[in-house]
mmCIF file of C-alpha atoms and ligand atoms in Angstrom:
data_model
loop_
_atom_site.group_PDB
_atom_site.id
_atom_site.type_symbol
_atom_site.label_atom_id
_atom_site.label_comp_id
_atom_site.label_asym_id
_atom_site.label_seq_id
_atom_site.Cartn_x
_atom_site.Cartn_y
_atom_site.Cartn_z
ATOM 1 C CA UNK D 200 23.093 10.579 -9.634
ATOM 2 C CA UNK D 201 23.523 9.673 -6.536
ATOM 3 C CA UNK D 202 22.562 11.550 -3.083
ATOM 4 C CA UNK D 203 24.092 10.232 0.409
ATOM 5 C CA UNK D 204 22.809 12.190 3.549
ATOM 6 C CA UNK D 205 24.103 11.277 6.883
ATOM 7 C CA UNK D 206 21.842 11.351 10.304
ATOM 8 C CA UNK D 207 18.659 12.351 7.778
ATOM 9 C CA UNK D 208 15.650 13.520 9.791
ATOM 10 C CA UNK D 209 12.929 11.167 8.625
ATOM 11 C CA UNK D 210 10.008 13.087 9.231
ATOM 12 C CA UNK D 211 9.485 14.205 5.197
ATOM 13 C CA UNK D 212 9.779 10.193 4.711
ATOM 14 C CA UNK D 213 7.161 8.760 6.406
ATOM 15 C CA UNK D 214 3.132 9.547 6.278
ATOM 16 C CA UNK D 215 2.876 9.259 10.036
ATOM 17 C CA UNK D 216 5.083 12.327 10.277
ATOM 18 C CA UNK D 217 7.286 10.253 13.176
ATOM 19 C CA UNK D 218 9.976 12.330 13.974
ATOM 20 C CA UNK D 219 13.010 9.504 13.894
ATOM 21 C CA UNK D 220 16.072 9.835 12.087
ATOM 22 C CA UNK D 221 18.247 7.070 9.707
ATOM 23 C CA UNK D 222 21.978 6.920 9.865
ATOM 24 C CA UNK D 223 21.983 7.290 5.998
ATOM 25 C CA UNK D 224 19.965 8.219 3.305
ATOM 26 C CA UNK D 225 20.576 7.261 -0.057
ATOM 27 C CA UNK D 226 18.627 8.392 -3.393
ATOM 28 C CA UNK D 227 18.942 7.267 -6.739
ATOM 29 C CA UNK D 228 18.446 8.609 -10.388
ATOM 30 C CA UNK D 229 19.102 5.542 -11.950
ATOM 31 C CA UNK D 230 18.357 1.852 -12.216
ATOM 32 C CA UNK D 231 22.121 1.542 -12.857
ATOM 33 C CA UNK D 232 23.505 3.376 -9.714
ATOM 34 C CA UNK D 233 22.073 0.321 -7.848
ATOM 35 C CA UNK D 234 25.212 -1.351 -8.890
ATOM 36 C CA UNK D 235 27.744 1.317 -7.439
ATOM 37 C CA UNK D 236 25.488 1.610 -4.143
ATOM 38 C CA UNK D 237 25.693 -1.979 -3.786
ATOM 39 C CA UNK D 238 29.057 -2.532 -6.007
ATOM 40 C CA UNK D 239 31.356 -2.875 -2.798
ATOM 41 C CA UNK D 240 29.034 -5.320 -0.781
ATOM 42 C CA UNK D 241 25.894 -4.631 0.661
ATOM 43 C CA UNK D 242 25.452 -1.920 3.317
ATOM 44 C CA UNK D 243 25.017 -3.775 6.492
ATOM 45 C CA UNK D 244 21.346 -2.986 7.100
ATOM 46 C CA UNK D 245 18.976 -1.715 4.231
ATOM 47 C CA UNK D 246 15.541 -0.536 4.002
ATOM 48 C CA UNK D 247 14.607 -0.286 0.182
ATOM 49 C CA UNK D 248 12.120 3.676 0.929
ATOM 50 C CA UNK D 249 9.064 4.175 -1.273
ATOM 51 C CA UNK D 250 7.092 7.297 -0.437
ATOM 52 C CA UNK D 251 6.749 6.658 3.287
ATOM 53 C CA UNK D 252 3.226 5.623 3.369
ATOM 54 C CA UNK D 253 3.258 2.144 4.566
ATOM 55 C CA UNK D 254 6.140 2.719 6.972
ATOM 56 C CA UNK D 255 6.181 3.105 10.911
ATOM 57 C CA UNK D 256 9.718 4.076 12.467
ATOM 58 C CA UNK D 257 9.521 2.748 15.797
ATOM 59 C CA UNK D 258 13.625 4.232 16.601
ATOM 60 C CA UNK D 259 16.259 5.948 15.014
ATOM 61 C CA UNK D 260 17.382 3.394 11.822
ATOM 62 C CA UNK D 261 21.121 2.467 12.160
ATOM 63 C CA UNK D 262 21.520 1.276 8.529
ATOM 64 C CA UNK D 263 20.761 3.225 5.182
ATOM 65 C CA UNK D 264 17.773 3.541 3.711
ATOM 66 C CA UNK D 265 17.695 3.072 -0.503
ATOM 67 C CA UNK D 266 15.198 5.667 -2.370
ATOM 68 C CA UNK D 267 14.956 5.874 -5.935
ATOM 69 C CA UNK D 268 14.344 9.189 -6.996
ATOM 70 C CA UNK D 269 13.124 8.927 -11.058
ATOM 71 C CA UNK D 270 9.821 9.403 -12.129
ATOM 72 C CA UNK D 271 8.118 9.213 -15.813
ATOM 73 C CA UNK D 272 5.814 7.015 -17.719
ATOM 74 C CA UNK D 273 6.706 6.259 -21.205
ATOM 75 C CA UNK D 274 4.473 3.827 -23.601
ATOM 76 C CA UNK D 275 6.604 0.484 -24.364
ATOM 77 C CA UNK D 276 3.937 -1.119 -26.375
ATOM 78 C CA UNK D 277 0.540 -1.416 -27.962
ATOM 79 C CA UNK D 278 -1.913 -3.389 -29.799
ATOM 80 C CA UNK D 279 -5.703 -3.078 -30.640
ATOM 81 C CA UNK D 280 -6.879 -3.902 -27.069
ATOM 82 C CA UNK D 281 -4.118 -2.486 -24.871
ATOM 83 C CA UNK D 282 -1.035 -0.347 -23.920
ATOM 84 C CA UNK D 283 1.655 -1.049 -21.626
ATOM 85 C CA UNK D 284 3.551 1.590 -19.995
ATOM 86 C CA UNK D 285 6.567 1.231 -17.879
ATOM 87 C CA UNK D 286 6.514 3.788 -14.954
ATOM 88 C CA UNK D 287 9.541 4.843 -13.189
ATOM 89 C CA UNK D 288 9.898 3.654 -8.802
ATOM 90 C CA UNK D 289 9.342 7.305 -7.272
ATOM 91 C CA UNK D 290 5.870 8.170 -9.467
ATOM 92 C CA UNK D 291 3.141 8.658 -7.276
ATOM 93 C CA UNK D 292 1.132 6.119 -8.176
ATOM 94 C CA UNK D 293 -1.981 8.659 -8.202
ATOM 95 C CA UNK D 294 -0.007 10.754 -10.912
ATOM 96 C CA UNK D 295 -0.320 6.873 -12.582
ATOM 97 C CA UNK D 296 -3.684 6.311 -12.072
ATOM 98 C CA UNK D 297 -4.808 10.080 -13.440
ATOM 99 C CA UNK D 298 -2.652 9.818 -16.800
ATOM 100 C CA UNK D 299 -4.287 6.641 -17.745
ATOM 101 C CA UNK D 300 -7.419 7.906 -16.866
ATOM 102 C CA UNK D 301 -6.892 11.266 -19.061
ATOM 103 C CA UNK D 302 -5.660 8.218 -22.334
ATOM 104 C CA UNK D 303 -9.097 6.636 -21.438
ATOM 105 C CA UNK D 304 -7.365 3.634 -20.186
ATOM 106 C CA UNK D 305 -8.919 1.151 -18.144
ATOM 107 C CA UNK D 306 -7.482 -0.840 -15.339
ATOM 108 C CA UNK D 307 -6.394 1.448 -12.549
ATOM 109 C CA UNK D 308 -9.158 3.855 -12.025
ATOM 110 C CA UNK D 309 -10.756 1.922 -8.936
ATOM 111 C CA UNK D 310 -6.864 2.397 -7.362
ATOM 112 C CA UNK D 311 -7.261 6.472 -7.444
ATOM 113 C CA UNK D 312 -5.760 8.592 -4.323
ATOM 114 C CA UNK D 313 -4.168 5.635 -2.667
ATOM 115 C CA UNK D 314 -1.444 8.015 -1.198
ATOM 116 C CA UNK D 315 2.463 6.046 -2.012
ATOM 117 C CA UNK D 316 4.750 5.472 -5.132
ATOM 118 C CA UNK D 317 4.412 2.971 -7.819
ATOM 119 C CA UNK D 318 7.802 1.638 -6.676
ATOM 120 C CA UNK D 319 5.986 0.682 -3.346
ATOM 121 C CA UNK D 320 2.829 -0.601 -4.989
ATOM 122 C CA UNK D 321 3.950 -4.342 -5.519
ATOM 123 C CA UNK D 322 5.250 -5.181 -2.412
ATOM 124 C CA UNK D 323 2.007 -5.309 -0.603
ATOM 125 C CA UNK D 324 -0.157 -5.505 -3.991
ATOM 126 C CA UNK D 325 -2.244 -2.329 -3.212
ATOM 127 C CA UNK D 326 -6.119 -2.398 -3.372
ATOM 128 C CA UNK D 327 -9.318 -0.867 -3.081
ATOM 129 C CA UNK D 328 -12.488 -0.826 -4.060
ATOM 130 C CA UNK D 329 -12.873 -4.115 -5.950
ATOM 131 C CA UNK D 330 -9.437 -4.022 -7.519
ATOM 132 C CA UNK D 331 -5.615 -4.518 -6.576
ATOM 133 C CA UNK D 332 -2.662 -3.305 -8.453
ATOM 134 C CA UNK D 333 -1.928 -6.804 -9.182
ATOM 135 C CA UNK D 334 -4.653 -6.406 -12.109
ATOM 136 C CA UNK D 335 -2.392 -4.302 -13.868
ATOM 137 C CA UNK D 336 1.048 -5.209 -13.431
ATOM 138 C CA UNK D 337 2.590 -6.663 -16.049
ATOM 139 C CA UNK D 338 6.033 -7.105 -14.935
ATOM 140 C CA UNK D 339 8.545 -5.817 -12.335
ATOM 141 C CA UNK D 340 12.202 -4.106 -12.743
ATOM 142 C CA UNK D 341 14.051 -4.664 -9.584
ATOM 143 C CA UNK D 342 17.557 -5.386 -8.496
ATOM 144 C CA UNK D 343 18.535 -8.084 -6.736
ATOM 145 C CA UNK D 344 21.321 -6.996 -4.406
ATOM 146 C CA UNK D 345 22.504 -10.649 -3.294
ATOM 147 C CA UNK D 346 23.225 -11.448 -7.006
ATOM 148 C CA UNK D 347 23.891 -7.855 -8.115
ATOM 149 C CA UNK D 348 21.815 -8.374 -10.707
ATOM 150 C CA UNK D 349 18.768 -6.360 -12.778
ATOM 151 C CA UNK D 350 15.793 -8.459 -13.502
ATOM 152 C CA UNK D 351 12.404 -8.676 -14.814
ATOM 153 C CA UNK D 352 9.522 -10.614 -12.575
ATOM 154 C CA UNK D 353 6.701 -11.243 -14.206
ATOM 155 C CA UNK D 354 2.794 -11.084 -13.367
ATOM 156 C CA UNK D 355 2.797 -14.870 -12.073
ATOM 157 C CA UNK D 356 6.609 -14.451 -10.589
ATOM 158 C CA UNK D 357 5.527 -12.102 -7.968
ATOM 159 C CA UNK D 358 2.823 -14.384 -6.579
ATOM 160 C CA UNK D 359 0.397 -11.724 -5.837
ATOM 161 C CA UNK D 360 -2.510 -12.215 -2.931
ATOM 162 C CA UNK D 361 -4.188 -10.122 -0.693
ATOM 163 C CA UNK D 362 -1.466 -7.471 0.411
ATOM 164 C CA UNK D 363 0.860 -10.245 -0.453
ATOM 165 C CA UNK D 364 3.712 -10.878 -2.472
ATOM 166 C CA UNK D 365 7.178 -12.162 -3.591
ATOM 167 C CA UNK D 366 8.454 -8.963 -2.208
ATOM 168 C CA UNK D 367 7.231 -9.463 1.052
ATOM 169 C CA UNK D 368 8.350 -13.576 1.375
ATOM 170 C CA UNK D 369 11.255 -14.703 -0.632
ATOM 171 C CA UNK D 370 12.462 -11.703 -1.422
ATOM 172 C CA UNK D 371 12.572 -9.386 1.802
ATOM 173 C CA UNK D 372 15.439 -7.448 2.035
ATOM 174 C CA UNK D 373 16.793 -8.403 -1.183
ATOM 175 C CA UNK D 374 15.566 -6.369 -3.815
ATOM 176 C CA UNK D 375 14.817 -2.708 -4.389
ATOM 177 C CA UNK D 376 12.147 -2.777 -6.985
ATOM 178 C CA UNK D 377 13.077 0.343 -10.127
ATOM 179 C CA UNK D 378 10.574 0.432 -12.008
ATOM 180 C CA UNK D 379 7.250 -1.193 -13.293
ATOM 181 C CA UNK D 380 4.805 -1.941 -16.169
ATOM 182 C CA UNK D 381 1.915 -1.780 -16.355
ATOM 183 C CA UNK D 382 -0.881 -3.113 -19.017
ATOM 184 C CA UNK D 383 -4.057 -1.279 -19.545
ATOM 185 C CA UNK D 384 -7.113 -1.887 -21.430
ATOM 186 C CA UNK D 385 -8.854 0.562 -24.302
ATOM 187 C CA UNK D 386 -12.081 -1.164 -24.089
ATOM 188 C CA UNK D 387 -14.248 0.260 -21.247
ATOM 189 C CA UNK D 388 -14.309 -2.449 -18.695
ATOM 190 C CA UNK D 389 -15.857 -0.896 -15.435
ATOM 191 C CA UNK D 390 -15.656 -2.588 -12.031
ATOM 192 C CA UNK D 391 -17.830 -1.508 -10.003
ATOM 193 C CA UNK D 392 -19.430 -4.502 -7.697
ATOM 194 C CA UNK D 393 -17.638 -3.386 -4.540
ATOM 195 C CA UNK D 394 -19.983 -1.629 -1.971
ATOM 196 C CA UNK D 395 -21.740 1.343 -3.230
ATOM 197 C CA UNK D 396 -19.687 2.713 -6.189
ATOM 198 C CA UNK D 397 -22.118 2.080 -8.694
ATOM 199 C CA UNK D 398 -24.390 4.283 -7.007
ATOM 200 C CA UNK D 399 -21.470 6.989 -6.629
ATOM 201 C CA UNK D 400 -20.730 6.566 -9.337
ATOM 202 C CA UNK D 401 -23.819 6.764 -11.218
ATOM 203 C CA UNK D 402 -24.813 10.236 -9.587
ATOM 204 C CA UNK D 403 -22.115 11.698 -11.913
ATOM 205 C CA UNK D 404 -23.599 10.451 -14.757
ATOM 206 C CA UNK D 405 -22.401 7.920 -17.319
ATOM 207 C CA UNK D 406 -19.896 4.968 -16.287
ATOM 208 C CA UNK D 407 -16.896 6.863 -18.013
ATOM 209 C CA UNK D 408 -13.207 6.560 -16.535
ATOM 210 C CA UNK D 409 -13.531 10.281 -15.291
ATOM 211 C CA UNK D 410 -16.872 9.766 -13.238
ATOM 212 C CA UNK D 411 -15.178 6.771 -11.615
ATOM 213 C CA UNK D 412 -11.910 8.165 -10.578
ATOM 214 C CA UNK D 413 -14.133 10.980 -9.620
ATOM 215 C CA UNK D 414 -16.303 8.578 -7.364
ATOM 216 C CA UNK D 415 -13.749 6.763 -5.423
ATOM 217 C CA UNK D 416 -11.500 9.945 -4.740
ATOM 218 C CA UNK D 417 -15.155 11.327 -3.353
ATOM 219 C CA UNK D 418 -15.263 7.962 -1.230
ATOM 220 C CA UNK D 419 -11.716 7.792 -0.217
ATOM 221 C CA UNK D 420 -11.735 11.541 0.968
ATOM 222 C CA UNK D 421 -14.653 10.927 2.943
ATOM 223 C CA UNK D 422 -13.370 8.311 4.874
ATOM 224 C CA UNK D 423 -9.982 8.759 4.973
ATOM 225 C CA UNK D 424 -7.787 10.850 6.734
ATOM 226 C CA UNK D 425 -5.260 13.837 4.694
ATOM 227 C CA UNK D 426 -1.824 12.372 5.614
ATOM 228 C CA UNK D 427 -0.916 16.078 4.664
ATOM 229 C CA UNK D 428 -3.080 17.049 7.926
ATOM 230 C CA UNK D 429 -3.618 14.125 10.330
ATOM 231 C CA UNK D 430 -0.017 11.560 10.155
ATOM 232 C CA UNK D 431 -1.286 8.164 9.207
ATOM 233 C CA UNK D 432 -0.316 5.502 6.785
ATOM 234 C CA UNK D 433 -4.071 4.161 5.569
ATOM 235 C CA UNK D 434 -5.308 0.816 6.996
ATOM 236 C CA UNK D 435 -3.070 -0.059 9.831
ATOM 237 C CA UNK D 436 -4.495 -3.572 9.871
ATOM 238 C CA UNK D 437 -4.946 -5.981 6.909
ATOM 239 C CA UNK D 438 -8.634 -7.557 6.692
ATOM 240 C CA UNK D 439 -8.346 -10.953 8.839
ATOM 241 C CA UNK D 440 -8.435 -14.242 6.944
ATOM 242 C CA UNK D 441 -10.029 -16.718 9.674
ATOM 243 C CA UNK D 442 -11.805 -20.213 9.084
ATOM 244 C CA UNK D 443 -15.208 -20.165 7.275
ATOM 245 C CA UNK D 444 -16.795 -21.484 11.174
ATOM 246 C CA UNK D 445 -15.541 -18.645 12.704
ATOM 247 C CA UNK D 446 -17.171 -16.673 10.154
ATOM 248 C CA UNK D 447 -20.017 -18.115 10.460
ATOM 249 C CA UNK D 448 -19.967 -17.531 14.065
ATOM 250 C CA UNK D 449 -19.810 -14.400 14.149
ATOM 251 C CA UNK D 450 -22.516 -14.007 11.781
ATOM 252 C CA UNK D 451 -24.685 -15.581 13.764
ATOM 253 C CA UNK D 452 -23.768 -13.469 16.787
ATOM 254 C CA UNK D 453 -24.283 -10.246 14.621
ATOM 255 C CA UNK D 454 -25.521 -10.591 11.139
ATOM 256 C CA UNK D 455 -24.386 -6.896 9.774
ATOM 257 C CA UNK D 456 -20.909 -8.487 10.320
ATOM 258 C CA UNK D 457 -19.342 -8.076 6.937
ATOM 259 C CA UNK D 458 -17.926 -11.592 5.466
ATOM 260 C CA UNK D 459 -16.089 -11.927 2.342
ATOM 261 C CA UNK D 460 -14.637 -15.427 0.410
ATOM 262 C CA UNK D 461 -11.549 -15.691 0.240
ATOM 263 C CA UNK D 462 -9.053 -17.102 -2.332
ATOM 264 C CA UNK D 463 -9.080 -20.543 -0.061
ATOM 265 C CA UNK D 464 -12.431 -21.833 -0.057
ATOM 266 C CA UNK D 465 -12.255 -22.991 3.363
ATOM 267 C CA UNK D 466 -12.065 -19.661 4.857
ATOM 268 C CA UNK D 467 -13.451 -16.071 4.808
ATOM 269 C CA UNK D 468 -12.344 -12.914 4.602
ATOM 270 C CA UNK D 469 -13.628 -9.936 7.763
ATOM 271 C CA UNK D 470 -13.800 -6.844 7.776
ATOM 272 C CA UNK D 471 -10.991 -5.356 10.354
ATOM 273 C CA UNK D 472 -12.382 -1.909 10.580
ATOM 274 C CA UNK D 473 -15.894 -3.335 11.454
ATOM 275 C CA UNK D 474 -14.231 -5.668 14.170
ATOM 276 C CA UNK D 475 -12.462 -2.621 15.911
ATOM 277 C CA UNK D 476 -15.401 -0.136 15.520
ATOM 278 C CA UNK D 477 -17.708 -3.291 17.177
ATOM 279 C CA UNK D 478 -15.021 -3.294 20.114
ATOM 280 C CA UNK D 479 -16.264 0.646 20.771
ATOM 281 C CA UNK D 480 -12.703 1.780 19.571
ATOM 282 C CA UNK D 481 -13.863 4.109 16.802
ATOM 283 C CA UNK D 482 -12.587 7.270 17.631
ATOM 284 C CA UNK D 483 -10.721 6.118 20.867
ATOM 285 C CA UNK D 484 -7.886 8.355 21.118
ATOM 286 C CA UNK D 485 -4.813 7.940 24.141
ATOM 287 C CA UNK D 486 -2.668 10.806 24.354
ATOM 288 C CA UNK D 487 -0.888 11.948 20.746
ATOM 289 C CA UNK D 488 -2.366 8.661 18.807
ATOM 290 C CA UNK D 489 -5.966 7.489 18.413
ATOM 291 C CA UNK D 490 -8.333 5.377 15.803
ATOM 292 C CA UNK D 491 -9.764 7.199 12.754
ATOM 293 C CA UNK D 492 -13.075 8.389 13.897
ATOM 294 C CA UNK D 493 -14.345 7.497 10.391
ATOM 295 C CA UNK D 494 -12.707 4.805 9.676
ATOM 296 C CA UNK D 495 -11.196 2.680 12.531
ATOM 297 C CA UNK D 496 -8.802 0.668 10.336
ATOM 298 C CA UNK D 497 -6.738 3.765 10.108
ATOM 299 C CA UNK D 498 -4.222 4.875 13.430
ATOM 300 C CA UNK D 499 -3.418 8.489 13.210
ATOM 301 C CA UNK D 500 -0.678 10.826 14.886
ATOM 302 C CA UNK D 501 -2.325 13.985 15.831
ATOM 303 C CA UNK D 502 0.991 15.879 16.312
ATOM 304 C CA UNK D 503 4.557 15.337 18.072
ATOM 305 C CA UNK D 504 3.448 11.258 18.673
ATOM 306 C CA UNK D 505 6.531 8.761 18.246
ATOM 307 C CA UNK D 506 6.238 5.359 16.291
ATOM 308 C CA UNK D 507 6.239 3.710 19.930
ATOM 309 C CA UNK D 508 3.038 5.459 21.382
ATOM 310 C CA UNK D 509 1.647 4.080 17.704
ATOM 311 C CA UNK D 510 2.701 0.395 18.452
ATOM 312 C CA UNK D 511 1.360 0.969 21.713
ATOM 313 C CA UNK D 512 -2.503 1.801 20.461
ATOM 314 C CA UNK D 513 -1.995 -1.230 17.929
ATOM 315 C CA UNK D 514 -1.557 -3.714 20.814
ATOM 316 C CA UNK D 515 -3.848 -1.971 22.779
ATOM 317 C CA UNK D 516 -6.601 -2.387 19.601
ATOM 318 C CA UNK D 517 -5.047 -5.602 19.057
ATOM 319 C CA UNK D 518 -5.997 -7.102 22.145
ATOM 320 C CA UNK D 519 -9.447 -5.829 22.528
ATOM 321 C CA UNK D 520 -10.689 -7.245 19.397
ATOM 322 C CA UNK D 521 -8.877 -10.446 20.510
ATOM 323 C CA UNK D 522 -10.980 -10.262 23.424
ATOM 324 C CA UNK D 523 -14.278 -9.310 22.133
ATOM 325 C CA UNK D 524 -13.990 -11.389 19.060
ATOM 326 C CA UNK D 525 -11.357 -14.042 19.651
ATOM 327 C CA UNK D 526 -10.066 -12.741 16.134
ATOM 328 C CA UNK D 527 -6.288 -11.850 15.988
ATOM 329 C CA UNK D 528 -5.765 -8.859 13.761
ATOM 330 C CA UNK D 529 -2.247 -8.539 12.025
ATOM 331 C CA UNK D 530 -0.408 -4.882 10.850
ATOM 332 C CA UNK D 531 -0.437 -3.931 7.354
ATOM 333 C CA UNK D 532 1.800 -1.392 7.678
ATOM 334 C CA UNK D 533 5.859 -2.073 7.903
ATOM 335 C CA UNK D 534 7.484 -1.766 11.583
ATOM 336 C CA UNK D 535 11.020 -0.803 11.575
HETATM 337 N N1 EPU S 255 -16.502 -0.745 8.712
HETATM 338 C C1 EPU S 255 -17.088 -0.363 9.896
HETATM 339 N N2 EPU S 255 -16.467 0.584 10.643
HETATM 340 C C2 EPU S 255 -15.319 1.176 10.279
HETATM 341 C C3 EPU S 255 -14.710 0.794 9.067
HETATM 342 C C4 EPU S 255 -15.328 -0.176 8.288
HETATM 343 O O1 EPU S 255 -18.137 -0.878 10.279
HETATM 344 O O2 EPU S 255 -14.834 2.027 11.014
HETATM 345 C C5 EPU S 255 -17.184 -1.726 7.876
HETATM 346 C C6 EPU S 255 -17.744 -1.075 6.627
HETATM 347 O O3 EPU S 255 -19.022 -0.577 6.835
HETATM 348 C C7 EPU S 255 -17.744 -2.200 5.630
HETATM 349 C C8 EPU S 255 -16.530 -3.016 6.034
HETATM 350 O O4 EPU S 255 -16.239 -2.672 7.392
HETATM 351 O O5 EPU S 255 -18.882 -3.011 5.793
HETATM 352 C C9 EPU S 255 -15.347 -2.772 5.156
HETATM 353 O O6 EPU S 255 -15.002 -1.386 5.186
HETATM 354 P P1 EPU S 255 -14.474 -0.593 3.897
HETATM 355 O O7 EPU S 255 -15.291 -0.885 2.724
HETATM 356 O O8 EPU S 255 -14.275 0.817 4.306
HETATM 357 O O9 EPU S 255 -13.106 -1.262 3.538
HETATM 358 P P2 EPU S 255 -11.996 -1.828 4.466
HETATM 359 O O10 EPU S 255 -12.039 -3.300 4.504
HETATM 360 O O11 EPU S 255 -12.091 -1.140 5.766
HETATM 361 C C10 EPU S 255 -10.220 -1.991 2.515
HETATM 362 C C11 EPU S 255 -8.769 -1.646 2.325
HETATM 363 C C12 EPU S 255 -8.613 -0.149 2.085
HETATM 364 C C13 EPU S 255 -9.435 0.241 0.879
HETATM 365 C C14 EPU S 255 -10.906 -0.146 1.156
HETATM 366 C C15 EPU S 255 -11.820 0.152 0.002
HETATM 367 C C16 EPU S 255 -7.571 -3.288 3.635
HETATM 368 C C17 EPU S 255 -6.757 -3.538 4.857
HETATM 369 N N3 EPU S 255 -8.004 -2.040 3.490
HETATM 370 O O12 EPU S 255 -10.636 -1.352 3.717
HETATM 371 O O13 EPU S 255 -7.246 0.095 1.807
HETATM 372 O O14 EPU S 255 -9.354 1.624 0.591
HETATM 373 O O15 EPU S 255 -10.961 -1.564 1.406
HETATM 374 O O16 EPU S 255 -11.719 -0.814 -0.961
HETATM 375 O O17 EPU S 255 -7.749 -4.200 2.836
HETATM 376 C C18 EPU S 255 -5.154 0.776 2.724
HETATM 377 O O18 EPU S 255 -4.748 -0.358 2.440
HETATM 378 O O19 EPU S 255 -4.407 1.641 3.261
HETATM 379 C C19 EPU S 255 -6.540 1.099 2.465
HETATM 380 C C20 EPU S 255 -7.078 2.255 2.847
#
């Protein structure tokens, strides 16, 4: 089925709780009512909509945003060491993550609580804690509205990185992804390397699937803010990738400054949150919008704030850590 709503109010769509509106709203049942939607051309300007949690509406959209609507997880195959599921666009991806954990299957459980739909969950390759939803994705159901075509991506077609992929490059604006699958393992493989899990982890006891969902839900609440109660939409800033010298630089300038590799050898991986809390912007708040005070990757709304007074802080955040640190930081989240 399909639902059109004209001059929709926005505010139940996005996890900043911005208050804009789009000209139209469309939600789908079915993979199949793509081709009706975009049968007669495509709509002039389209936003494909996941669950609203990696969006920032700047103004009132004048095109039509595309939301699929189904949800379910059904078991398409499996062999001694895994399963593969295929999971419908508009399941929360945490309603994911807890129904392999309750089958005892490995592979998602460091990916508990992040807050958006499994629809949403390739575009930027979620991650967290050691792990990134490329890990798990087998392949991707989308359709491809310049062709008017369904297809199947697989793993390696999507070209996963860091918050990066197909979706986001090639092809923008092109495809509204329907559903995806996902392969898990039976055999216990626990990841657990990434700061202090282990030790989280290991309070609760054994290393079972439940005591690590358990840990990084405990970790994510503590640090980050209830989009239910403060309007946010998780890291605003991706982690920058600069040259391994300027790395080193700063290093030497402050050696608790977190460096990571990255997947070029040539350059590291920092630690955006770090940067902006180093800058003295933890907690910095101007007017309706301010930084997380627990974790300054995070920009929150704390009531009636528009997505410009957000953009605002982000330059304003943007351009101190440029200053202090010569290091350009880049949004994570989507600006429409
Ligand atoms: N740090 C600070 N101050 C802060 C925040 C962080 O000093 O205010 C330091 C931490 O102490 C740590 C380092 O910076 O040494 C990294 O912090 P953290 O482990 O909290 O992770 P992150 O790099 O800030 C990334 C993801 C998160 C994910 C966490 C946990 C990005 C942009 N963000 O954050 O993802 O939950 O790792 O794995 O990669 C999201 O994408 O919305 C998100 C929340």
């Amino acid at each position: 089925m399909i639902r059109e709503t004209t001059d929709a109010p926005l505010v139940r769509h996005n996890s900043f709780h911005v208050e804009e509106t789009a000209a139209r709203l469309i939600e789908f049942d079915r993979a199949e009512d793509l081709d009706a939607i975009f049968g007669r051309g495509r709509p002039e300007m389209w936003y494909a909509l996941g669950g609203g949690n990696n969006i920032l509406f700047t103004h009132r959209f004048e095109g039509t945003l595309i939301k699929p609507a189904a949800t379910g997880i059904e078991v398409i195959c499996e062999d001694a060491d895994t399963v593969t599921i295929r999971v419908e666009a508009a399941t929360e991806w945490d309603d994911m993550v807890a129904w392999c954990v309750e089958r005892e299957l490995w592979g998602a459980e460091n990916l508990s609580l992040i807050p958006g739909t499994v629809g949403a969950a390739p575009v930027q390759n979620i991650g967290a804690y050691g792990a990134e939803a490329a890990g798990i994705i087998y392949r991707v159901h989308i359709y491809d509205t310049q062709r008017r075509e369904h297809m199947t991506l697989g793993n390696a077609d999507c070209r996963f990185a860091y918050r990066d992929s197909i979706f986001k490059r090639e092809l923008r604006g092109r495809t509204v992804i329907t559903s995806v699958e996902m392969r898990l393992g039976k055999r216990p493989a626990p990841n657990l390397a990434y700061g202090d899990l282990i030790a989280q982890v290991e309070e609760r006891g054994d290393v079972t699937l439940h005591n690590i969902r358990d840990a990084v839900c405990a970790i994510r609440r503590s640090k980050l803010p209830d989009t239910d109660i403060l309007g946010n939409a998780g890291s605003f800033f991706k982690n920058p990738i600069v040259n391994r010298a300027a790395g080193e630089r700063l290093r030497a300038e402050d050696p608790s400054c977190p460096v990571y590799p990255a997947a070029d050898p040539a350059k590291c991986k920092l630690a955006a949150g770090w940067l902006i809390d180093r800058a003295g912007l933890k907690g910095y708040r101007a007017g309706r919008v301010g930084v997380h005070e627990r974790q300054a990757l995070v920009l929150v709304n704390f009531g009636g704030a528009t997505g410009g007074e957000v953009i605002a802080l982000a330059r304003h955040v943007q351009d101190v850590v440029r200053g202090r640190f010569g290091v350009e930081i880049e949004p994570e989240v989507n600006i429409l």
